[in-house]
mmCIF file of N, CA and C and ligand atoms in Angstrom:
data_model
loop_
_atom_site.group_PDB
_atom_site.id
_atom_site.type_symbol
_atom_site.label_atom_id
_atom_site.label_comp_id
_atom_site.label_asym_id
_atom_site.label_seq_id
_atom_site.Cartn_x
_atom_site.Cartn_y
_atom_site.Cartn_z
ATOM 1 N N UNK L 1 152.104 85.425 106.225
ATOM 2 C CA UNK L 1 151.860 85.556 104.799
ATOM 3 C C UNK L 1 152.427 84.355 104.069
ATOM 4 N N UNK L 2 151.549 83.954 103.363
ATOM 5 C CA UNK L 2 152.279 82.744 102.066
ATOM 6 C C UNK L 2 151.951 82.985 101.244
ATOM 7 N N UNK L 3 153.622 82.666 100.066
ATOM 8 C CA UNK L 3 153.665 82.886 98.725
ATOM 9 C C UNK L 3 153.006 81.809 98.093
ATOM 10 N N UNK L 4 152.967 81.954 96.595
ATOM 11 C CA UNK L 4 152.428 81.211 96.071
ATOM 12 C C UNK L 4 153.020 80.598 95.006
ATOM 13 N N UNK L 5 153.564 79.586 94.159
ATOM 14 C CA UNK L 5 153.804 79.697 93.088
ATOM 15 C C UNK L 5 153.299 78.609 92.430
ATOM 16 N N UNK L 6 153.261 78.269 91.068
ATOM 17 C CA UNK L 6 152.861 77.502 89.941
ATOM 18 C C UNK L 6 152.860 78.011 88.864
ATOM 19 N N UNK L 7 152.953 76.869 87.624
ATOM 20 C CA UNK L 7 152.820 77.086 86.088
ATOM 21 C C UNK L 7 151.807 77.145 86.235
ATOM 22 N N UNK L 8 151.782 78.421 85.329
ATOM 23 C CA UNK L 8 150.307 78.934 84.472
ATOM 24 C C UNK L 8 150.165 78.884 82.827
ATOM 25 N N UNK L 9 149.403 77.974 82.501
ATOM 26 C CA UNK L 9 149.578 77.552 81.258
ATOM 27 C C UNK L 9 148.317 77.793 80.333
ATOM 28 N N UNK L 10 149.120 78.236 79.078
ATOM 29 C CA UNK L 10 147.324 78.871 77.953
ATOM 30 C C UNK L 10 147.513 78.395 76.979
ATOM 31 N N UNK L 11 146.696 76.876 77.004
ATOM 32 C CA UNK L 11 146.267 76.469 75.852
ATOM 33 C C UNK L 11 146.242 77.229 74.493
ATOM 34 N N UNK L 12 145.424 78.283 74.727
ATOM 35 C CA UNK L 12 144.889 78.831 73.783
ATOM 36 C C UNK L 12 145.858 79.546 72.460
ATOM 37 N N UNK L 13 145.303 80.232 71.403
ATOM 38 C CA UNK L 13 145.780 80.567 70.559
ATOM 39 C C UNK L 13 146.060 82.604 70.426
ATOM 40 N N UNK L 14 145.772 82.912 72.124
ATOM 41 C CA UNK L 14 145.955 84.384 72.098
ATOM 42 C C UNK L 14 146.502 84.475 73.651
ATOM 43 N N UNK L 15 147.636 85.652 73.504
ATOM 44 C CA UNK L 15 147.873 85.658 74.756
ATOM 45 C C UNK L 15 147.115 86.152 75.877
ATOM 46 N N UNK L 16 146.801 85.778 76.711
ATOM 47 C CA UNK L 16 146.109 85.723 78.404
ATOM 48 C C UNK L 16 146.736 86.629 79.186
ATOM 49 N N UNK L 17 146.321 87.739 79.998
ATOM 50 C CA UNK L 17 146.761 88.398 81.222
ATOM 51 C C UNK L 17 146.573 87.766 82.420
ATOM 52 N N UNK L 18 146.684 87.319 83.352
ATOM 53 C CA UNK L 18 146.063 87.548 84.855
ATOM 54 C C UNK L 18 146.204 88.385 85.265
ATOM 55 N N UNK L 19 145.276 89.551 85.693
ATOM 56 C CA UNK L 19 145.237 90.882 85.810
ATOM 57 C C UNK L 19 144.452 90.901 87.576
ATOM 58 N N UNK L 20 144.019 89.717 88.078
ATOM 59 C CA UNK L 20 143.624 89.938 89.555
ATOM 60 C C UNK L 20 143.313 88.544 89.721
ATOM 61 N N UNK L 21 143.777 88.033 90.890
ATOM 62 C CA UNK L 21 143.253 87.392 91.450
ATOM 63 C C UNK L 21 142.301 87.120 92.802
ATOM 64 N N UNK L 22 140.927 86.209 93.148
ATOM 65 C CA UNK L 22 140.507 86.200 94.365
ATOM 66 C C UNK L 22 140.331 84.654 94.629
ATOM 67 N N UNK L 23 140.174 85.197 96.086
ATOM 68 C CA UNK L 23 140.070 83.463 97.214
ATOM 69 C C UNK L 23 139.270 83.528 98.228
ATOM 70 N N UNK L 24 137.953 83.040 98.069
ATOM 71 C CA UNK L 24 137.997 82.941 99.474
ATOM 72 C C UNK L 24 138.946 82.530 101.154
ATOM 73 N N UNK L 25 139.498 82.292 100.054
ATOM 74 C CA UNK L 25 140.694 81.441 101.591
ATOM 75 C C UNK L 25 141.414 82.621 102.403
ATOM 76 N N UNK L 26 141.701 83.962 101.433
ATOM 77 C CA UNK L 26 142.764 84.789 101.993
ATOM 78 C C UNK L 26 142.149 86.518 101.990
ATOM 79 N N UNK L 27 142.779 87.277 102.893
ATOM 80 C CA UNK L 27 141.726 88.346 102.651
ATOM 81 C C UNK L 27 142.426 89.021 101.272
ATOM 82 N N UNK L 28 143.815 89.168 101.021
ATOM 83 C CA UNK L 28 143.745 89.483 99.346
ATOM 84 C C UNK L 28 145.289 88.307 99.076
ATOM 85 N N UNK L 29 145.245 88.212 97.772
ATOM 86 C CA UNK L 29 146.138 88.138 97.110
ATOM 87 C C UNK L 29 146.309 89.054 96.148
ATOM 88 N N UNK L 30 147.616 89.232 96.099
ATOM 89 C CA UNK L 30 148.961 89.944 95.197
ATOM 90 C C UNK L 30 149.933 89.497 94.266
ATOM 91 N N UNK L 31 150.188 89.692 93.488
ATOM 92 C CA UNK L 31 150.622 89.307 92.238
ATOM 93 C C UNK L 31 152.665 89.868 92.014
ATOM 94 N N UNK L 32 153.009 89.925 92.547
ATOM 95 C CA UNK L 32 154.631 90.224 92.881
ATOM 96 C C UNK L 32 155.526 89.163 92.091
ATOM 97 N N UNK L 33 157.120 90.177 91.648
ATOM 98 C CA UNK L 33 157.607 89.787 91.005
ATOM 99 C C UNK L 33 159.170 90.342 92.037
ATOM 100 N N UNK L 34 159.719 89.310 92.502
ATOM 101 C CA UNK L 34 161.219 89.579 92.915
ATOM 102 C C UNK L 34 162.243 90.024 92.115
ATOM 103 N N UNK L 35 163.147 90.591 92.168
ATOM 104 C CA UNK L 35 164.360 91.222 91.380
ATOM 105 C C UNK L 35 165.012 91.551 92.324
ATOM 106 N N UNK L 36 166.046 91.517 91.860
ATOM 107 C CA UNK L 36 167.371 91.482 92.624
ATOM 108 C C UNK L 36 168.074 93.437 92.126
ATOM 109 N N UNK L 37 168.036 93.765 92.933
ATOM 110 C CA UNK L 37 169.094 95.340 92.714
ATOM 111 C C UNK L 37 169.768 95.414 93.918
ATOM 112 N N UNK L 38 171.248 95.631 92.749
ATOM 113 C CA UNK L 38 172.235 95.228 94.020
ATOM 114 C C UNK L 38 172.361 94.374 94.994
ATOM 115 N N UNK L 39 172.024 93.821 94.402
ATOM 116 C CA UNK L 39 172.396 92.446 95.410
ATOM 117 C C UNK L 39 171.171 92.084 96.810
ATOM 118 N N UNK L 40 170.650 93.153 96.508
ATOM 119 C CA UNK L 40 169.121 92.786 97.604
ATOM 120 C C UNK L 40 168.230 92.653 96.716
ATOM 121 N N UNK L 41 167.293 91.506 97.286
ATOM 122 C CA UNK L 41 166.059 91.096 96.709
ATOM 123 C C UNK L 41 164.946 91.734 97.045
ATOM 124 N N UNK L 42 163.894 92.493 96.202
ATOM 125 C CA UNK L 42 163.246 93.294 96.567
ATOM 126 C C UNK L 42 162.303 92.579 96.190
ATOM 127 N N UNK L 43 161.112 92.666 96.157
ATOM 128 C CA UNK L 43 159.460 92.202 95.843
ATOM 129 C C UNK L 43 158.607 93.356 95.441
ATOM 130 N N UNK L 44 158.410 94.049 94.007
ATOM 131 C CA UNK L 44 157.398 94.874 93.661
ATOM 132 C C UNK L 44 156.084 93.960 93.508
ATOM 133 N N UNK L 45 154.895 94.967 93.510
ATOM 134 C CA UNK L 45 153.718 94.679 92.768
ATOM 135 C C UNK L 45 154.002 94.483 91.141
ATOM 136 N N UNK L 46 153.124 93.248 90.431
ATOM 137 C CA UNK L 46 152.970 93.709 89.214
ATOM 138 C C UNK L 46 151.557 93.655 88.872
ATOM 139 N N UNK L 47 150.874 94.131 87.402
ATOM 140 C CA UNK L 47 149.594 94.801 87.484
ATOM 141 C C UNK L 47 148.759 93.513 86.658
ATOM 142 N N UNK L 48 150.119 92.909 86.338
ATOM 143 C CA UNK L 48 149.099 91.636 85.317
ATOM 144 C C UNK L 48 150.464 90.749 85.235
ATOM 145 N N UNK L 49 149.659 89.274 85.164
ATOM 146 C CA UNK L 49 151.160 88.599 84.494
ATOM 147 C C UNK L 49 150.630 88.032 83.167
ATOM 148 N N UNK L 50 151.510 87.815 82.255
ATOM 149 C CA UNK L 50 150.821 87.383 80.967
ATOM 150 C C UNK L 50 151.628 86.219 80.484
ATOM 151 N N UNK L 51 150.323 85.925 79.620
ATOM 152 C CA UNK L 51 150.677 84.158 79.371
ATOM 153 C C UNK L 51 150.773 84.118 77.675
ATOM 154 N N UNK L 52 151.710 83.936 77.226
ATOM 155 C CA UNK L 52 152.021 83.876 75.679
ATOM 156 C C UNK L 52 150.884 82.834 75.326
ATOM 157 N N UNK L 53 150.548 82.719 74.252
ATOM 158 C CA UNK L 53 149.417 81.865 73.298
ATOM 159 C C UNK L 53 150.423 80.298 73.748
ATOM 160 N N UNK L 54 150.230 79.399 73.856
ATOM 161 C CA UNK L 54 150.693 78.245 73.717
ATOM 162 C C UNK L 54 151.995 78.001 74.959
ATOM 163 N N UNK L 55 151.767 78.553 75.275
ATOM 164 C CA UNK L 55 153.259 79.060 76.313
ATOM 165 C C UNK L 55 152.548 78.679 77.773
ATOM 166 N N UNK L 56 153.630 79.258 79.450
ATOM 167 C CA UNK L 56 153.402 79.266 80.468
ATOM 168 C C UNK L 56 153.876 80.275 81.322
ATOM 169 N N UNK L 57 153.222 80.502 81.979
ATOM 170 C CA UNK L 57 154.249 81.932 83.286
ATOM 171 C C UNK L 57 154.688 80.956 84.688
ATOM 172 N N UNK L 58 155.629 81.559 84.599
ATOM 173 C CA UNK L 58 155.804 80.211 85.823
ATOM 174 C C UNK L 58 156.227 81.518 87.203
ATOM 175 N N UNK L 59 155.652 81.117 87.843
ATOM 176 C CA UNK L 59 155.574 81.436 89.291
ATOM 177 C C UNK L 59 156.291 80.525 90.349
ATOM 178 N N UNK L 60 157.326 81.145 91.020
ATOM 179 C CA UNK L 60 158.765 80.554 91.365
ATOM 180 C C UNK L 60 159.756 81.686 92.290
ATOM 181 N N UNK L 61 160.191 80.840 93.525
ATOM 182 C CA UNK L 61 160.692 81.618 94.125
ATOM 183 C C UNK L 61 161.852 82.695 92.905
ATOM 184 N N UNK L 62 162.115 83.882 93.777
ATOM 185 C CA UNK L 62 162.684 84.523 92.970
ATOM 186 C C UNK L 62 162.314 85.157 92.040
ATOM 187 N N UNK L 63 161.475 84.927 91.507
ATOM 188 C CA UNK L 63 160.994 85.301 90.357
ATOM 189 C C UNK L 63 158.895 85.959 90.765
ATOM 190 N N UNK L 64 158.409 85.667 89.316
ATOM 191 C CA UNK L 64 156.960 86.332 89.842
ATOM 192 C C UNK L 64 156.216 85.022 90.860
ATOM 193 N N UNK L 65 155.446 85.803 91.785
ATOM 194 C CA UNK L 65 154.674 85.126 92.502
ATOM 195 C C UNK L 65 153.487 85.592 93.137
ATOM 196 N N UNK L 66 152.957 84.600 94.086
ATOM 197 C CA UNK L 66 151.640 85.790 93.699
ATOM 198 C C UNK L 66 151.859 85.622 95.875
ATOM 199 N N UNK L 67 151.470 86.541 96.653
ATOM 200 C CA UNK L 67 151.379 86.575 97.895
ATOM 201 C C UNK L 67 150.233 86.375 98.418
ATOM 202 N N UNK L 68 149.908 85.882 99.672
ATOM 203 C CA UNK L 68 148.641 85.234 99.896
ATOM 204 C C UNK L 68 148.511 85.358 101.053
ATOM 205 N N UNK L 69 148.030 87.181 101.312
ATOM 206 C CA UNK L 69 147.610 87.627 102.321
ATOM 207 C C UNK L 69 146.427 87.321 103.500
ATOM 208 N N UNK L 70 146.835 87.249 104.343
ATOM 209 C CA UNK L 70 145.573 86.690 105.718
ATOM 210 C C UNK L 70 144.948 85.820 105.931
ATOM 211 N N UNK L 71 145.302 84.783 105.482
ATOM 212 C CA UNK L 71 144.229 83.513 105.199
ATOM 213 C C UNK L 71 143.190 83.509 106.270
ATOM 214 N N UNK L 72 141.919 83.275 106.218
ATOM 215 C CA UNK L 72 140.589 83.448 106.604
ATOM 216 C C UNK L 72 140.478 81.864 107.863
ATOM 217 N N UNK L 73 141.698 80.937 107.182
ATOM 218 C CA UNK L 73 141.284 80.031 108.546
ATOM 219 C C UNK L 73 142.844 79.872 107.980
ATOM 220 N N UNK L 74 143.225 78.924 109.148
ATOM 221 C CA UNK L 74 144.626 78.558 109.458
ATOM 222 C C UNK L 74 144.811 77.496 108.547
ATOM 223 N N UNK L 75 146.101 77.682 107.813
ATOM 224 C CA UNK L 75 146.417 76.278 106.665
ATOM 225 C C UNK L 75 147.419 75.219 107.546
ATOM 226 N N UNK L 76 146.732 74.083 106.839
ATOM 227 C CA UNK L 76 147.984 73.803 106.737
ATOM 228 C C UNK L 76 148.463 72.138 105.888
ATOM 229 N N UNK L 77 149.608 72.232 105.809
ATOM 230 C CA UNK L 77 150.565 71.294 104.318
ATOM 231 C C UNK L 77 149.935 70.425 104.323
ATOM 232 N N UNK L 78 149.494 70.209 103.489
ATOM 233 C CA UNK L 78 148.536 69.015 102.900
ATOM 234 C C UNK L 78 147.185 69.926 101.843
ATOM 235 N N UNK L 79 146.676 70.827 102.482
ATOM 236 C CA UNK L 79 145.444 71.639 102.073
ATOM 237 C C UNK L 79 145.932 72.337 101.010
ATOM 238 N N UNK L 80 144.691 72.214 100.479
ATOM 239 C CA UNK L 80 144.508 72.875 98.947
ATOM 240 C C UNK L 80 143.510 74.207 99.394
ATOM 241 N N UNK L 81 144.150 75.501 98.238
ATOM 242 C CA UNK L 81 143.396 76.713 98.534
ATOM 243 C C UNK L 81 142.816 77.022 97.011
ATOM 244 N N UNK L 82 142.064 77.403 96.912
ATOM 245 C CA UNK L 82 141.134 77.605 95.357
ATOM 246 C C UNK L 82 141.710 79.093 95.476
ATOM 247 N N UNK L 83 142.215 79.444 93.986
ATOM 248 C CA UNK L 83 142.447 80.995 93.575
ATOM 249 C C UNK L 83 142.000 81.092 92.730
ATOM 250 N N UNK L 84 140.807 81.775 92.318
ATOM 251 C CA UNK L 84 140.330 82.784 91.148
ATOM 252 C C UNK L 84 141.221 83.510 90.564
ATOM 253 N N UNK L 85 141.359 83.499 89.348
ATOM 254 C CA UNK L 85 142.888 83.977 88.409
ATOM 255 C C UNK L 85 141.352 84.779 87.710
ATOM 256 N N UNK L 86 141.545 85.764 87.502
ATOM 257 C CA UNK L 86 140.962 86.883 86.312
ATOM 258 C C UNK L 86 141.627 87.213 85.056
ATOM 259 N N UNK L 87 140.822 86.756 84.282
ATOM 260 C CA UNK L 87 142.026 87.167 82.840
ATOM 261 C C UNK L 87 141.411 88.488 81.900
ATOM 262 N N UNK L 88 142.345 89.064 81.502
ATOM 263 C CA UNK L 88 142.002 89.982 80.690
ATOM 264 C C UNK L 88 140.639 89.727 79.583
ATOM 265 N N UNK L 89 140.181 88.409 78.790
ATOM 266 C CA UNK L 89 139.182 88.103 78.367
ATOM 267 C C UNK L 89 138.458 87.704 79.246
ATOM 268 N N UNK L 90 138.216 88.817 80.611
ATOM 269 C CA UNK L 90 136.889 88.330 81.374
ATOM 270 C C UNK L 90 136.177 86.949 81.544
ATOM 271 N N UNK L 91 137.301 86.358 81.084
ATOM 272 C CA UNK L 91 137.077 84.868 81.725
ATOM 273 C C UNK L 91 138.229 84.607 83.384
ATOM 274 N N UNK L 92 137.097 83.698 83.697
ATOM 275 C CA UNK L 92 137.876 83.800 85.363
ATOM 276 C C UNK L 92 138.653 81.867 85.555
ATOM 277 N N UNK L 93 139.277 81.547 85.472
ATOM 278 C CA UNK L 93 140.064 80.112 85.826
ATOM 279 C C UNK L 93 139.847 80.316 87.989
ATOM 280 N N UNK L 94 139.645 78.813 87.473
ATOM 281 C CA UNK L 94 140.085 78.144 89.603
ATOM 282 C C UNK L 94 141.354 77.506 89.019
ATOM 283 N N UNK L 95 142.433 78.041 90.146
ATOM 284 C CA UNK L 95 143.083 77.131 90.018
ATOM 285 C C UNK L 95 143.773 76.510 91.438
ATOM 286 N N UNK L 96 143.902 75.368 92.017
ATOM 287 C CA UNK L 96 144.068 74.611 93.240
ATOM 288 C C UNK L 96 145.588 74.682 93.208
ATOM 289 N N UNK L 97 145.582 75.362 94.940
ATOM 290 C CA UNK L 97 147.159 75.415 95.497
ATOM 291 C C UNK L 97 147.200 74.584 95.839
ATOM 292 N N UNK L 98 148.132 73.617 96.161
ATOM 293 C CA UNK L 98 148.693 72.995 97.268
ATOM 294 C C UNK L 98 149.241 73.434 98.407
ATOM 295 N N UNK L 99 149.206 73.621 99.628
ATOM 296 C CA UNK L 99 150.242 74.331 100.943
ATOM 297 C C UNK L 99 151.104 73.440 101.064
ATOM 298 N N UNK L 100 151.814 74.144 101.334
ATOM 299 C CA UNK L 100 153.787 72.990 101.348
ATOM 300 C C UNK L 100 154.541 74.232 102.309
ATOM 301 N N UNK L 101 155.125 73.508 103.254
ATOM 302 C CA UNK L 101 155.784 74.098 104.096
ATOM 303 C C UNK L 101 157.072 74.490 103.162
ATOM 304 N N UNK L 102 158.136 75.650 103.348
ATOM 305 C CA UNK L 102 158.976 75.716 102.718
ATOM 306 C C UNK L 102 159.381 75.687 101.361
ATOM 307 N N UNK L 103 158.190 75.888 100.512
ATOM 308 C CA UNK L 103 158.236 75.970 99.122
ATOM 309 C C UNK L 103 159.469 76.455 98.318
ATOM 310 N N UNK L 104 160.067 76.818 98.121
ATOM 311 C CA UNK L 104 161.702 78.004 97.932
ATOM 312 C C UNK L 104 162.197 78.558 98.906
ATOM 313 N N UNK L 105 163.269 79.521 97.918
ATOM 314 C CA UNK L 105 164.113 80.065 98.406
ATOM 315 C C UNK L 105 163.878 81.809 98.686
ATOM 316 N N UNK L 106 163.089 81.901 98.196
ATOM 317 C CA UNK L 106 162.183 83.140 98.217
ATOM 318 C C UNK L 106 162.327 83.586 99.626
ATOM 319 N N UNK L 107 162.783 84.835 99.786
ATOM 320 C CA UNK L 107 162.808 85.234 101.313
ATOM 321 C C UNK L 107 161.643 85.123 101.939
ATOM 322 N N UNK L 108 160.911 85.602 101.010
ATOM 323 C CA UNK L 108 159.249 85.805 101.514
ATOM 324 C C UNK L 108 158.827 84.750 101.617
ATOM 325 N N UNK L 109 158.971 83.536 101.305
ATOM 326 C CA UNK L 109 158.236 82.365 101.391
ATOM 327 C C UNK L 109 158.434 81.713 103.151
ATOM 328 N N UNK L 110 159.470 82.133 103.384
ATOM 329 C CA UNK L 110 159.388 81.792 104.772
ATOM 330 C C UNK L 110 158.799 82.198 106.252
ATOM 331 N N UNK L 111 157.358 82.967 105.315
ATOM 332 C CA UNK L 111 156.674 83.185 106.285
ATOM 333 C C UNK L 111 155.161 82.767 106.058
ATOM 334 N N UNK L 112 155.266 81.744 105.337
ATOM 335 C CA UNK L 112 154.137 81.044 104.851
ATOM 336 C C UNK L 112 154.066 79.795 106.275
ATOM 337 N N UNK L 113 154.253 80.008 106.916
ATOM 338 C CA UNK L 113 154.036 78.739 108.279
ATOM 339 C C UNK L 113 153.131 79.390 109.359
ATOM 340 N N UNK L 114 152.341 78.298 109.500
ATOM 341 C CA UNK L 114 151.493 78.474 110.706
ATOM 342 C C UNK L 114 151.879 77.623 111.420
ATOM 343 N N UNK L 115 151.754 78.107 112.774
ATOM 344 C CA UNK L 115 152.417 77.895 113.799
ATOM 345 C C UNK L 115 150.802 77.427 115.093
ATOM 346 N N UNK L 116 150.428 76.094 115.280
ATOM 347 C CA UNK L 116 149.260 75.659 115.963
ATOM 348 C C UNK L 116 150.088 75.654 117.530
HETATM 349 CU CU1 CU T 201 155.928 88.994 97.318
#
């Protein structure tokens, strides 16, 4: 599994949800937000992330990220993966990953390696 992260940024003058994302690259992606209770780091689902009018959501170990279940062919660091971001105004954004070995500190991120 590999995480994902990046600024997500809205121009615009109303705030934006991402409420689903798709890829061909992966059989799903997930939208997760880490928190810490008690001192263990847990990873829930969240149902949307939202983007203030003029603002950014930043996606970052530790914090929200999105997971990037099964990939459909084997990645690897250097390759770019296209994610369909869905926004609450039924408008849909591409936006281009980069793969990077070791991205954070994110527990979960360290299972973003393929192994040839
Ligand atoms: Cu996660």
């Amino acid at each position: 599994m590999l995480a994902g992260y990046a600024t997500l940024r809205n121009s615009g003058s109303e705030a934006v949800s991402v409420i689903g994302i798709d890829s061909n690259a992966f059989e799903s992606v997930e939208m997760h937000r880490t928190e810490e209770v008690d001192g263990v780091s847990r990873m829930r689902p969240v149902a949307a992330i939202e983007i203030p009018p003029g603002g950014e959501a930043v996606l970052e170990p530790g914090g929200l990220h999105l997971m990037l279940i099964q990939p459909r062919q084997p990645l690897a660091e250097g390759d770019t993966v296209i994610l369909r971001l869905r926004l609450t105004d039924g408008r849909t954004v591409d936006a281009a990953f980069p793969v990077q070995r070791n991205a954070g500190e994110d527990p979960h991120a360290g299972h973003g390696h393929h192994h040839h």
